[in-house]
PDB file of C-alpha atoms in Angstrom:
ATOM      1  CA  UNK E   1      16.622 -14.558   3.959  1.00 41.00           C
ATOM      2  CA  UNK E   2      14.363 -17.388   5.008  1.00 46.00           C
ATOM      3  CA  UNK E   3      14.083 -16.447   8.663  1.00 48.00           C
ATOM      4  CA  UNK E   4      13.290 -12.990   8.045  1.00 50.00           C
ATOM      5  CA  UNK E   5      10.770 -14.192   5.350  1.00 48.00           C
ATOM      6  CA  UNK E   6       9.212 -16.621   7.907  1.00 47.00           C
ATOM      7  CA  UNK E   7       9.330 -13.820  10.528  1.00 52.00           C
ATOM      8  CA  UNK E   8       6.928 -11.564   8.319  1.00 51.00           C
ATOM      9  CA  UNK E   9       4.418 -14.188   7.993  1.00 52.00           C
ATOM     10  CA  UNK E  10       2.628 -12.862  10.699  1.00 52.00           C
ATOM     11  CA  UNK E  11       2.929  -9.083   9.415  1.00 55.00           C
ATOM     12  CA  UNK E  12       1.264 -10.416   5.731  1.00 54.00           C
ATOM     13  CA  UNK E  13      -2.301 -10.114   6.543  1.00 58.00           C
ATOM     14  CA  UNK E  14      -1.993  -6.484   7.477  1.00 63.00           C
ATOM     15  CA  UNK E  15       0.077  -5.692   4.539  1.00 67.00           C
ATOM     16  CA  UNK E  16      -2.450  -7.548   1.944  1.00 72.00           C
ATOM     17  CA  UNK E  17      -4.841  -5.207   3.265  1.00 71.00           C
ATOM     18  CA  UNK E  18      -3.150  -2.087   3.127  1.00 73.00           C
ATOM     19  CA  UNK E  19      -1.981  -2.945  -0.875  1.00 75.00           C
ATOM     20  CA  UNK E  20      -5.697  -3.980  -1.614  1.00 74.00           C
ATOM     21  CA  UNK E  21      -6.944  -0.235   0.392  1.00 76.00           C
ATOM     22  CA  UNK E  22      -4.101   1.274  -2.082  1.00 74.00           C
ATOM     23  CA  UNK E  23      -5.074  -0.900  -5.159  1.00 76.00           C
ATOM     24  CA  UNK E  24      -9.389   0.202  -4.679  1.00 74.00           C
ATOM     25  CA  UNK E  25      -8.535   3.742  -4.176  1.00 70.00           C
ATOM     26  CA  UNK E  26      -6.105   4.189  -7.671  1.00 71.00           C
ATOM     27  CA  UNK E  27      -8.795   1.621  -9.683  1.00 69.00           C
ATOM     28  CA  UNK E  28     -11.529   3.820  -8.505  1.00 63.00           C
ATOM     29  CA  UNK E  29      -9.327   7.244  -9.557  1.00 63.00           C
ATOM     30  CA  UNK E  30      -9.049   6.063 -12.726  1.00 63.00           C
ATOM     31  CA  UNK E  31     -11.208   3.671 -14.297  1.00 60.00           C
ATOM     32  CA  UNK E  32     -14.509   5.557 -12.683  1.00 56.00           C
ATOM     33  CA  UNK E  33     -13.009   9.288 -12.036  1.00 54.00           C
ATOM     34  CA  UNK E  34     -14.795   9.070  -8.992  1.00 55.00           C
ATOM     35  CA  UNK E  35     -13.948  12.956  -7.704  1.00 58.00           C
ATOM     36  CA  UNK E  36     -10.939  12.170  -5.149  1.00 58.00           C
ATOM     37  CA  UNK E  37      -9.529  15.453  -3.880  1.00 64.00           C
ATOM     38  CA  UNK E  38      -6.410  15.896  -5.482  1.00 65.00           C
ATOM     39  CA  UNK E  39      -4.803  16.628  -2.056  1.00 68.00           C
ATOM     40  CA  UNK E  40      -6.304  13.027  -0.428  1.00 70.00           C
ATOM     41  CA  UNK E  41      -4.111  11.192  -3.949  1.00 69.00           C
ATOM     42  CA  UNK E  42      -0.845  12.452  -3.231  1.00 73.00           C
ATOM     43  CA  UNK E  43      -1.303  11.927   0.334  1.00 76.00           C
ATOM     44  CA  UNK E  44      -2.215   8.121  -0.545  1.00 74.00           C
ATOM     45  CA  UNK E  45       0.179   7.949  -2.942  1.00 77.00           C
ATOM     46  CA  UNK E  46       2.958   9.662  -0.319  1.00 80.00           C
ATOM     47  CA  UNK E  47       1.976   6.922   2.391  1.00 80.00           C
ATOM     48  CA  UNK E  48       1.985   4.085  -0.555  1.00 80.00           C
ATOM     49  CA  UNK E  49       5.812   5.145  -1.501  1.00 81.00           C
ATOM     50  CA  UNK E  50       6.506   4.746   2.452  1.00 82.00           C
ATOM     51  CA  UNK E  51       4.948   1.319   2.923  1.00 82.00           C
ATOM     52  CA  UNK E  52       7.134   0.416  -0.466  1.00 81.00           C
ATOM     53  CA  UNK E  53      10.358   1.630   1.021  1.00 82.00           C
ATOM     54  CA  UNK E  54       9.883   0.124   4.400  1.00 83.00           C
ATOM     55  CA  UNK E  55       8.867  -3.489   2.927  1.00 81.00           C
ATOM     56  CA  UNK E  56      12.183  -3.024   0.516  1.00 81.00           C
ATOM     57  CA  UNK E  57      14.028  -2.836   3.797  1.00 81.00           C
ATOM     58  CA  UNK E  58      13.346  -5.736   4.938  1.00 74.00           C
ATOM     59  CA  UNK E  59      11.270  -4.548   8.438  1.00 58.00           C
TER      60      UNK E  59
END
């Protein structure tokens, strides 16, 4: 568990970046309605439940 931790410390930056991308688009959606196309949320929201699945395996 430790190794594969320590091994992802290099992969973190990216990933902090991607989740704070994610986290501005769905704040934006819904605290300002700002007019995001309906077809440009699920396709977010598709590619966010992909990162989550591959960071639950472990890669």
């Amino acid at each position: 568990m430790l190794k594969s931790l320590h091994e992802q410390e290099g992969k973190r930056d990216k990933s902090d970046v991607y989740l704070m991308v994610m986290r501005g688009i769905f704040k934006g959606f819904f605290e300002e309605g700002v007019g995001i196309k309906k077809k440009e949320l699920v396709k977010c929201t598709s590619s966010l439940i992909l990162y989550i699945n591959y960071r639950l395996q472990g890669k």
